[in-house]
Coordinates of C-alpha atoms in Angstrom, one line a residue:
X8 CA -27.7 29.7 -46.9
X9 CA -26.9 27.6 -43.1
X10 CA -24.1 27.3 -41.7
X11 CA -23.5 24.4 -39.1
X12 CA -19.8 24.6 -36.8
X13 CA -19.3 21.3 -35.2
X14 CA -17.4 21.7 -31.8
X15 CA -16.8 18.6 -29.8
X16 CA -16.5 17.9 -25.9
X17 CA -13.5 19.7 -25.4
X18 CA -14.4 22.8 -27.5
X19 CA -12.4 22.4 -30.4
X20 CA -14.0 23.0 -33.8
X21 CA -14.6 19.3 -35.4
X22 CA -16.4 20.3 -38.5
X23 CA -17.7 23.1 -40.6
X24 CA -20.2 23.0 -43.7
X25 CA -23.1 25.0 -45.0
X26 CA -26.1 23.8 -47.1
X27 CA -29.2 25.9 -48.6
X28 CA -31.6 22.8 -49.1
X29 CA -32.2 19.3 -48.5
X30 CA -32.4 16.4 -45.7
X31 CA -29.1 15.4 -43.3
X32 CA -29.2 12.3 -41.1
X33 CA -26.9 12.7 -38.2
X34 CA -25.3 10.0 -36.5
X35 CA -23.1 7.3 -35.4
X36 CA -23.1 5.3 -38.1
X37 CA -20.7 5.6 -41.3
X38 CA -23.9 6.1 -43.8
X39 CA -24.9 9.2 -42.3
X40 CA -24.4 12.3 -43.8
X41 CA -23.0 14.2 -40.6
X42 CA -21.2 10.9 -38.7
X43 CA -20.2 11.7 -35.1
X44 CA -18.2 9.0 -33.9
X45 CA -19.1 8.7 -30.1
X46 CA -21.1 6.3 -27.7
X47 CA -23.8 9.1 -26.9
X48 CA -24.6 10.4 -30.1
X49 CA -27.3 7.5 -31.2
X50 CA -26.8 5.0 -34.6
X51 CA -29.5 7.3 -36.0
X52 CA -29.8 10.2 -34.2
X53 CA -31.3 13.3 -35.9
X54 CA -32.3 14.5 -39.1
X55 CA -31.4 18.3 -40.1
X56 CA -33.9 19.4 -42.5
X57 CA -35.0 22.7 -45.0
X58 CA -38.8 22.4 -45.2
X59 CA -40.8 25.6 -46.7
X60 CA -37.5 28.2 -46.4
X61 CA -36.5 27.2 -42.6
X62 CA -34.1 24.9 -41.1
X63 CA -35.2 22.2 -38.9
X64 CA -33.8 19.1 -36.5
X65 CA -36.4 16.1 -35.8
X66 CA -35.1 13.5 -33.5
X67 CA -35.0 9.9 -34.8
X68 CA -35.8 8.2 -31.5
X69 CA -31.9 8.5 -29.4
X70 CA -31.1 7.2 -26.3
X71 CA -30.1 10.6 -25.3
X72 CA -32.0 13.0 -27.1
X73 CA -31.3 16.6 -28.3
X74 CA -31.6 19.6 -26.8
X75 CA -31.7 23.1 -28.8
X76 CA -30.8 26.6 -26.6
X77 CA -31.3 24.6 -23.7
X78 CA -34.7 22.9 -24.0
X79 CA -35.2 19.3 -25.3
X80 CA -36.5 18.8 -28.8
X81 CA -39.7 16.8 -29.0
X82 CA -40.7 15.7 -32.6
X83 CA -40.0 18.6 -34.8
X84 CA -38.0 22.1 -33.7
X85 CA -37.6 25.1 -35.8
X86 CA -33.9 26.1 -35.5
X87 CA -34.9 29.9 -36.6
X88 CA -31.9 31.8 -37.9
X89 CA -29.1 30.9 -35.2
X90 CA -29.8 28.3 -32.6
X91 CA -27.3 26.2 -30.4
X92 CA -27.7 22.5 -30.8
X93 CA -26.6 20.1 -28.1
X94 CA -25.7 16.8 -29.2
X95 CA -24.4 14.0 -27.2
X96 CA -20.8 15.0 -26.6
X97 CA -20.9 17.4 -29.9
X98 CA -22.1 21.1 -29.8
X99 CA -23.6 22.2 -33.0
X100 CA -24.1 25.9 -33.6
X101 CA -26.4 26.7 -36.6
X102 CA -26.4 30.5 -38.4
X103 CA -28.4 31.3 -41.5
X104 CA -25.9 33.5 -43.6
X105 CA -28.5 36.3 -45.4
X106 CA -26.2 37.8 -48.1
X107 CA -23.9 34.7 -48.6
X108 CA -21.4 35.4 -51.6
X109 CA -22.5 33.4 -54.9
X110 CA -21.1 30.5 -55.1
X111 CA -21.1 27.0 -58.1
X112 CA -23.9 25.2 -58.0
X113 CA -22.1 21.9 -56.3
X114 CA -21.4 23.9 -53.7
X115 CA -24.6 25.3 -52.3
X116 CA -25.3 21.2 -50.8
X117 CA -23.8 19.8 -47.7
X118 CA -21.1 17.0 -48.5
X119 CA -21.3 14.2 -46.7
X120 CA -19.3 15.0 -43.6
X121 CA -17.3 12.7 -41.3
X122 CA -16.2 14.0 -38.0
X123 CA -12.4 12.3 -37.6
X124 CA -12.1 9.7 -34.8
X125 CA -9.6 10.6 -32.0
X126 CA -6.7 8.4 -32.6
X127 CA -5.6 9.3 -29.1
X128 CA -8.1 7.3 -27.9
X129 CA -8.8 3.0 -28.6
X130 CA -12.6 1.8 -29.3
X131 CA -14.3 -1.5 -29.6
X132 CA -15.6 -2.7 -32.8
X133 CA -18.2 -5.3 -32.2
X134 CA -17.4 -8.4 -34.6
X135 CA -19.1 -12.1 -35.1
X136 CA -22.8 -11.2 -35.3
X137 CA -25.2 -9.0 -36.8
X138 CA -24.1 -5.8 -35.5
X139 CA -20.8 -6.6 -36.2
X140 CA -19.0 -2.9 -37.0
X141 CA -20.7 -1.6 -34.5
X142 CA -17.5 0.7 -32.6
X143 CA -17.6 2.0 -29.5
X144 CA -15.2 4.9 -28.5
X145 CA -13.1 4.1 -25.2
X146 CA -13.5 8.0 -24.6
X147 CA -13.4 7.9 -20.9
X148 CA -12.0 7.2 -18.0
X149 CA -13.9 4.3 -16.4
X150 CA -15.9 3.2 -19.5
X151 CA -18.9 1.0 -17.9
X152 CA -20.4 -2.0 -19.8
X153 CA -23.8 -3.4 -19.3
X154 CA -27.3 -4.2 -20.1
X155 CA -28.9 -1.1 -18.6
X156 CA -29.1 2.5 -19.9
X157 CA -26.6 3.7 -16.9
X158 CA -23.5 2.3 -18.8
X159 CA -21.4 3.7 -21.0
X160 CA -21.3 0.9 -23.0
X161 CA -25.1 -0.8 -23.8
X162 CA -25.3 -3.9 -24.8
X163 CA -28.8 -5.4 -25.3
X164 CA -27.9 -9.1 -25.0
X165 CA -29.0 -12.1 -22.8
X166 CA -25.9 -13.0 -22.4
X167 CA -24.8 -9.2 -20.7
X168 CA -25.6 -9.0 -17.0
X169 CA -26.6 -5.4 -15.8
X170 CA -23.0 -4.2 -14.5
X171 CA -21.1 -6.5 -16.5
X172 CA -17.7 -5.0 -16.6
X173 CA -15.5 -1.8 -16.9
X174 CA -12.8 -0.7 -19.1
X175 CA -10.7 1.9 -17.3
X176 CA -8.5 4.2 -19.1
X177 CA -5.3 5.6 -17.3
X178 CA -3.4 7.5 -20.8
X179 CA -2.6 4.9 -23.3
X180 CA -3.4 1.5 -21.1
X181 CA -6.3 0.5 -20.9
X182 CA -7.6 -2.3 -18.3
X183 CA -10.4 -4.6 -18.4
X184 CA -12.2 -5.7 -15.2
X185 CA -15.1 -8.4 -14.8
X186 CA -18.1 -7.5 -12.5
X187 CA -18.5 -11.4 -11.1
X188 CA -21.2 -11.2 -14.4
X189 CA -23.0 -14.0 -14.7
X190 CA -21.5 -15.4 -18.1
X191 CA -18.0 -13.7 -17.8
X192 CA -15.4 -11.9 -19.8
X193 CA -12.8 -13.2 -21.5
X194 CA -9.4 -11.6 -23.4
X195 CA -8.2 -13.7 -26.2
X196 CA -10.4 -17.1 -25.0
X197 CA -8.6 -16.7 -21.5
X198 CA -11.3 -15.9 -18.4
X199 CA -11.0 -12.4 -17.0
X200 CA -10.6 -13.6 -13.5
X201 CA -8.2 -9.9 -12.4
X202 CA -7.5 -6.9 -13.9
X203 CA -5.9 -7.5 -17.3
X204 CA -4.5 -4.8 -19.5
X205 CA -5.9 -4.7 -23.2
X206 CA -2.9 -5.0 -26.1
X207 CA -4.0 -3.9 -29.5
X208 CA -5.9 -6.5 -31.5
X209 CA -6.7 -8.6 -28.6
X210 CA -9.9 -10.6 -28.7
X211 CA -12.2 -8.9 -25.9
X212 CA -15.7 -11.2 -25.0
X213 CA -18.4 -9.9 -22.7
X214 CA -21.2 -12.9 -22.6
X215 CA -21.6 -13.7 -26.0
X216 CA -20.6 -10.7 -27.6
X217 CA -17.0 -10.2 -29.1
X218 CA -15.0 -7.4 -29.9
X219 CA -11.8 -6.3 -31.2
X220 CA -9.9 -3.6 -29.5
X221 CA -7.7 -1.2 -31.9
X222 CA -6.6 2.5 -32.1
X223 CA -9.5 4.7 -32.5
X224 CA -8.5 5.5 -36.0
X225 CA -8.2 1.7 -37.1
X226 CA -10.0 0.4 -40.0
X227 CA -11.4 -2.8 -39.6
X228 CA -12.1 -5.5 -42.5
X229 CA -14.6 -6.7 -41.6
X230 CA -14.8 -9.9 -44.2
X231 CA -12.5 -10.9 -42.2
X232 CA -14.8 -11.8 -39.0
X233 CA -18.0 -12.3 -40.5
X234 CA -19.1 -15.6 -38.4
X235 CA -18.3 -16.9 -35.6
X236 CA -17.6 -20.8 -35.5
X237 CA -20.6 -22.4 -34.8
X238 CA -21.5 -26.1 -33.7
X239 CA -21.1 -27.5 -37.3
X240 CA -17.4 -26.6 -37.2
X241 CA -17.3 -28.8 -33.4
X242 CA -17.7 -31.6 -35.7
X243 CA -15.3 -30.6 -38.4
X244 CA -13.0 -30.0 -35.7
X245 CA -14.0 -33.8 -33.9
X246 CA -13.8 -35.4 -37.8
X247 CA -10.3 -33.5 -37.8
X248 CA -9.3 -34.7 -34.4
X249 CA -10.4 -38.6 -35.8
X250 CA -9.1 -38.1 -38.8
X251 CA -5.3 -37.5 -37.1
X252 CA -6.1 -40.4 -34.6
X253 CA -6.4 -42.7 -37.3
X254 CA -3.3 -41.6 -39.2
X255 CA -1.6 -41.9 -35.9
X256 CA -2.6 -45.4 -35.8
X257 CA -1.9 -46.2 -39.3
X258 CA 1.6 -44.6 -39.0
X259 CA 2.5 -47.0 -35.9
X260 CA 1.3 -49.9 -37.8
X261 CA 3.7 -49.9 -40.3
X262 CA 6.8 -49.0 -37.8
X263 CA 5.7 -51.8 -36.2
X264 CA 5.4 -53.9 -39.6
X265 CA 9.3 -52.4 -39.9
X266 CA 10.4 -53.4 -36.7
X267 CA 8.8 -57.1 -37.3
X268 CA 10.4 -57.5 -40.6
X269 CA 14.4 -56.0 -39.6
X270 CA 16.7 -58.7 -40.0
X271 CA 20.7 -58.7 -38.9
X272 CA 22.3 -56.2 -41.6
X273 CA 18.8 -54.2 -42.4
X274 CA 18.4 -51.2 -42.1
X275 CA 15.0 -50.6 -39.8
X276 CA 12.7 -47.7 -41.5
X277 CA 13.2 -44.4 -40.3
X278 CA 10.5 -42.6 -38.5
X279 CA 9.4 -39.3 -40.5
X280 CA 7.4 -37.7 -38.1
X281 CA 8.6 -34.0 -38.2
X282 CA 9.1 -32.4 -34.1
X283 CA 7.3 -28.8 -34.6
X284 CA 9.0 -26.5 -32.5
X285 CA 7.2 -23.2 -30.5
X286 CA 7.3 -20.4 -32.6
X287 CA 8.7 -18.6 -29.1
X288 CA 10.5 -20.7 -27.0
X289 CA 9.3 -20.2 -23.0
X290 CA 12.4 -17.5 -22.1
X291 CA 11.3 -15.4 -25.2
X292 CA 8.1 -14.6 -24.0
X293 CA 9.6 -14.6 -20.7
X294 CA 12.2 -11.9 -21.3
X295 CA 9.4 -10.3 -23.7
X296 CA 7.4 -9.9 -20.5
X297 CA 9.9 -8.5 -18.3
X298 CA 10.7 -6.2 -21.2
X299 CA 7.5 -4.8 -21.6
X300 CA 7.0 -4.9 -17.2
X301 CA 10.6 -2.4 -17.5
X302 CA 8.9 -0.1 -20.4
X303 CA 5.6 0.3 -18.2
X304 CA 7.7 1.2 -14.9
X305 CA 10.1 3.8 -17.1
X306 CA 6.6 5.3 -18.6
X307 CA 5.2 5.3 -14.9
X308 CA 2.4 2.6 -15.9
X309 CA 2.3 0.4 -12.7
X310 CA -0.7 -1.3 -13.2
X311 CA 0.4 -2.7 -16.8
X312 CA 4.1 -3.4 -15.4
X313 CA 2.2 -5.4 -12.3
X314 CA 0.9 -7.2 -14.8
X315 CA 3.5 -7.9 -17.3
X316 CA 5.5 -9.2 -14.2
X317 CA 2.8 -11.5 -13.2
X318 CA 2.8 -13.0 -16.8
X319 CA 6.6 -13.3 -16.3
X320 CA 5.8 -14.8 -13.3
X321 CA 3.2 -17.8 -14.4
X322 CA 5.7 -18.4 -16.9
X323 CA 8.8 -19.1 -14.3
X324 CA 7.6 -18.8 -10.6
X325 CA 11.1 -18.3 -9.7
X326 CA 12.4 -15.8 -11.6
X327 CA 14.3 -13.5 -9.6
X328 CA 14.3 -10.0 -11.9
X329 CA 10.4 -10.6 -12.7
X330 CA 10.1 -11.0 -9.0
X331 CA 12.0 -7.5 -8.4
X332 CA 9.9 -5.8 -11.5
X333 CA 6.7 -6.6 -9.7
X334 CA 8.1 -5.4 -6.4
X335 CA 8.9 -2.4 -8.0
X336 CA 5.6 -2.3 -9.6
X337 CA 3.5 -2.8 -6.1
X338 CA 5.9 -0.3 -4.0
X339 CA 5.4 2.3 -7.0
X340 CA 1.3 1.6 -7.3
X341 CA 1.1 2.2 -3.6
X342 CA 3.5 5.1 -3.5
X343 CA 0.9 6.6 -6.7
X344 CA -1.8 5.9 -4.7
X345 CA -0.7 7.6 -1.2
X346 CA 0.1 11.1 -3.0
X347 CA -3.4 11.1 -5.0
X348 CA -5.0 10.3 -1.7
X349 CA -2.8 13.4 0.4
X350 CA -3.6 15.6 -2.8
X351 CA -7.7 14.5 -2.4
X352 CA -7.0 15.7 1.3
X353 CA -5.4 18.8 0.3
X354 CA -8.0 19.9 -1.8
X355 CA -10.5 19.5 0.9
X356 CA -8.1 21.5 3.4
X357 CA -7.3 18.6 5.4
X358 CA -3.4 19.6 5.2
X359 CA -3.0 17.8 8.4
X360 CA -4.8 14.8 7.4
X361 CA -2.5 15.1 4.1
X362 CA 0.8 15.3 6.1
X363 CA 0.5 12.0 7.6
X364 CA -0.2 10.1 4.4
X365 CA 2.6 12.0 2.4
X366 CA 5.2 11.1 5.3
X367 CA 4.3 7.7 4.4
X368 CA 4.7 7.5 0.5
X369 CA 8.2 5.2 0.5
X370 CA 11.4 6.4 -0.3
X371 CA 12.7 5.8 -3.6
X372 CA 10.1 5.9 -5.8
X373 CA 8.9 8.1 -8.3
X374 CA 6.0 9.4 -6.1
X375 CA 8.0 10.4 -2.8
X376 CA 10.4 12.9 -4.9
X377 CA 7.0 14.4 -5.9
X378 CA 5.8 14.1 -2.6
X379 CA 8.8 15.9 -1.2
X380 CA 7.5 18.6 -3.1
X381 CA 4.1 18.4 -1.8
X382 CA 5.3 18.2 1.7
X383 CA 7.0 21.3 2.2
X384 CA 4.2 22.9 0.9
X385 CA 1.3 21.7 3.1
X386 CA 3.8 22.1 5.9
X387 CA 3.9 26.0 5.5
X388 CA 0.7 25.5 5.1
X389 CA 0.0 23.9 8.2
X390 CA 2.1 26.4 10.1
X391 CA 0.6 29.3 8.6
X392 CA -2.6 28.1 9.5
X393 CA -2.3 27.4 13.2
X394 CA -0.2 30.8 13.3
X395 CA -3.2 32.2 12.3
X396 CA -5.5 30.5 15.1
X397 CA -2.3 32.3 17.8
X398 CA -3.6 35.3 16.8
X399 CA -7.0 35.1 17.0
X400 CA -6.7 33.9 20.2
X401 CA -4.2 36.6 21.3
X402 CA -5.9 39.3 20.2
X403 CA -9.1 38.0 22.3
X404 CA -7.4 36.7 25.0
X405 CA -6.5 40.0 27.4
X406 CA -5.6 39.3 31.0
X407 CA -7.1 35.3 30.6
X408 CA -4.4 33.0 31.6
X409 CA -6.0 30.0 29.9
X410 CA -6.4 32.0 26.5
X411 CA -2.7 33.5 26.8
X412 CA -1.6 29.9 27.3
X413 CA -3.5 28.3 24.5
X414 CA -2.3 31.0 22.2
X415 CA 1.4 30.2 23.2
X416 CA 0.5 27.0 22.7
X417 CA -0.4 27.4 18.9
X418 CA 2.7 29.6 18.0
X419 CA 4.7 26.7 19.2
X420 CA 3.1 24.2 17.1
X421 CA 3.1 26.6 14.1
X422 CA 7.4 27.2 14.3
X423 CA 7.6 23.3 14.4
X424 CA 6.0 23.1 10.8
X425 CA 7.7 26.7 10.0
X426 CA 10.9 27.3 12.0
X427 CA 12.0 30.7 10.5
X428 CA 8.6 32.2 10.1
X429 CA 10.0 35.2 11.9
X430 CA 6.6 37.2 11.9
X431 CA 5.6 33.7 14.3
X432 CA 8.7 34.0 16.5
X433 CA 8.2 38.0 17.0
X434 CA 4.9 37.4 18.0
X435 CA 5.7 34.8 20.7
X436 CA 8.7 36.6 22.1
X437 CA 6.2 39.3 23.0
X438 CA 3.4 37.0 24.1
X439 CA 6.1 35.7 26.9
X440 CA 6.8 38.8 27.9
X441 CA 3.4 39.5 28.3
X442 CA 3.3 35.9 30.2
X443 CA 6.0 37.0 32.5
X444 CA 4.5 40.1 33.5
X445 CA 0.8 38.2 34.4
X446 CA 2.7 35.3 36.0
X447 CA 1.7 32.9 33.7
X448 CA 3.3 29.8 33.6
X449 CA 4.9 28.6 30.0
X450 CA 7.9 26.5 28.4
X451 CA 10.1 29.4 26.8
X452 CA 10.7 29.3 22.9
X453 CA 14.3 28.3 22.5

């Protein structure tokens, strides 16, 4: 008897089943006995097998192969009595149990197992054409779409350019930006011209190939997108549009006729032509706009607020509060952006470097009370560190009048970061008197 554990990326046990005999596809796809929903594990990818009493994995031609205890599987590999299996984004750690306890029949085979999708995470599921169903998890951060085997994403389509677009993931928004490809991207039939945050079940078109973009636990129908119009349904749609134009015609033929034939105390005939109203009037979706810009500010979202207070903004160009939301949303974006880029500093040990950029994030924002934080931190920091450089140099400098000066010099900087370091201020009360002594000239330490 075999026992497989399925772990995936982050370490936590997916899946767990044990077989004795037979043949296991692995895979992406939904007809595979062991399905592994993610991008690098192939439609097809391996095929775990019990030939002659011993287990073994053959590779089925992936994109990114398989490797077992390290070394890549070429053809055929014995998996012995324990082996670990490296999988795409899944580990897979095989043990053949000796003296397994006996067991019913029906369960000595491997069920078919499905490994559940992460419903933290959204995915694209390919619709309109023959590999419509085809899903794509939107697993991570900056999720790269193209026609080359460096993307995330692959798409093998004339249409695709190499570095078509990016997906970026930031939590639970996701944004869509277009590489200048050559035949575009598009959200819901509107051109991708700027970043533009995905909603669930929008419409999302690189080239000629569609998606739909739902939760990663969705279930898509999909009868329900099984063609895409073609150019036969242009001219249904032009016979439709004559169709109307005629009506129209006929219908102001006989108001005319009406209007001809009223006489003094007739009544003329009324015109029954029904106004159809928006289903949402312009300030709807203009206060659902600023709505949503307020709920991506309050859950620190300030590149989906930005844009939600742009689409306020193309509906009514004056608008003052949509005006103030994406204010808001630009002084908090840059704010975000100044701390991550003092924090990148910090963890290189450029404290000083980080200093000046976190003295800069603005006031008010949900960054600078962070950044506050941060501040007085890398400011001991700072102080600590050119304290440190003092005494080096003091202990090195002996009778030297340049050395005595220079390390004077450094205690002072180090109290303006760290005022009541008091190990800092001992030390440069004796390194004056020291000063005094060898007649070296110095500003005293008030």
């Amino acid at each position: 008897m075999y026992s497989l554990t399925i772990q995936d990326k982050n370490g936590q046990v997916v899946g767990q089943i044990s077989f004795e005999s037979g043949s296991y596809t692995i895979g992406r796809l939904g007809q595979c006995e062991i399905t592994l929903p993610s991008n690098s594990v192939s439609r097809q990818h391996a095929r775990i097998f019990v030939s002659n009493g011993r287990c073994l994995i053959e590779d089925m031609g992936s994109a990114n192969g398989i490797l077992v205890d390290g070394q890549r599987v070429v053809g055929q590999r014995d998996l012995g009595s324990a082996s670990q299996i490296k999988l795409g984004d899944f580990a897979l750690f095989l043990e053949q149990q000796r003296s397994a306890p006996s067991q019913a029949q029906g369960d000595r085979v491997m069920q078919t197992l499905f490994i559940p999708r992460d419903a933290d995470h959204h995915k694209l599921v390919r619709i309109y054409d023959s590999f419509a169903g085809e899903e794509f998890i939107l697993s991570e951060a900056v999720n790269s779409i193209g026609r080359t085997d460096d993307n995330f994403i692959l798409l093998s389509d004339p249409s695709i350019s190499r570095d078509h677009a990016r997906l970026l993931r930031d939590g639970d928004t996701y944004t869509v930006i277009d590489l200048n490809s050559s035949n575009g991207s598009s959200v819901n039939n509107k051109p991708v011209k700027q970043p533009r945050v995905l909603r669930q079940g929008d419409h999302v078109k690189f080239g000629n190939v569609e998606f739909l973009f739902v939760p990663g636990d969705a279930e898509i129908d999909l009868r329900d997108y099984l063609k895409a119009p073609d150019e036969g349904s242009n001219f249904l749609i032009f016979a439709g549009v004559a169709a109307l134009i005629m009506i129209g015609v006929a219908l102001g033929g006989v108001t005319l006729w009406a209007m001809l034939q009223h006489k003094d105390g007739e009544t003329p005939v009324e015109n029954k032509v029904e106004v159809v109203t928006p289903e949402k009037t312009v300030a709807e979706s203009l206060e659902a706009e600023r709505a949503q810009a307020r709920r991506a500010l309050e859950r620190e979202d300030w590149g989906a607020a930005l844009t939600n207070a742009d689409e306020a903004l193309a509906l009514a160009p004056g608008d003052q509060e949509s005006k103030a939301l994406r204010e808001q949303a630009v002084l908090e974006r840059d704010a975000d952006s100044k701390l991550k880029l003092a924090e990148g500093y910090i963890e290189k040990g450029e404290h000083e470097r980080a200093l000046e950029v976190l003295q800069d994030v603005a006031e008010g924002t949900v960054s600078h009370e962070r950044a506050k934080r941060t501040l007085e931190h890398t400011r001991k920091t700072v102080g600590h560190n050119l304290k440190n450089e003092a005494i080096r140099i003091d202990k090195t400098a002996g009778r030297n009048k340049k050395k005595l000066s220079a390390a004077h010099d450094k205690y002072i900087e180090s109290l303006a970061f760290v005022p009541d370091d008091s190990d800092a201020l001992k030390r440069v009360t004796a390194l004056e008197k020291k000063m005094k002594k060898l007649r070296v000239r110095f500003t005293p330490h008030e």
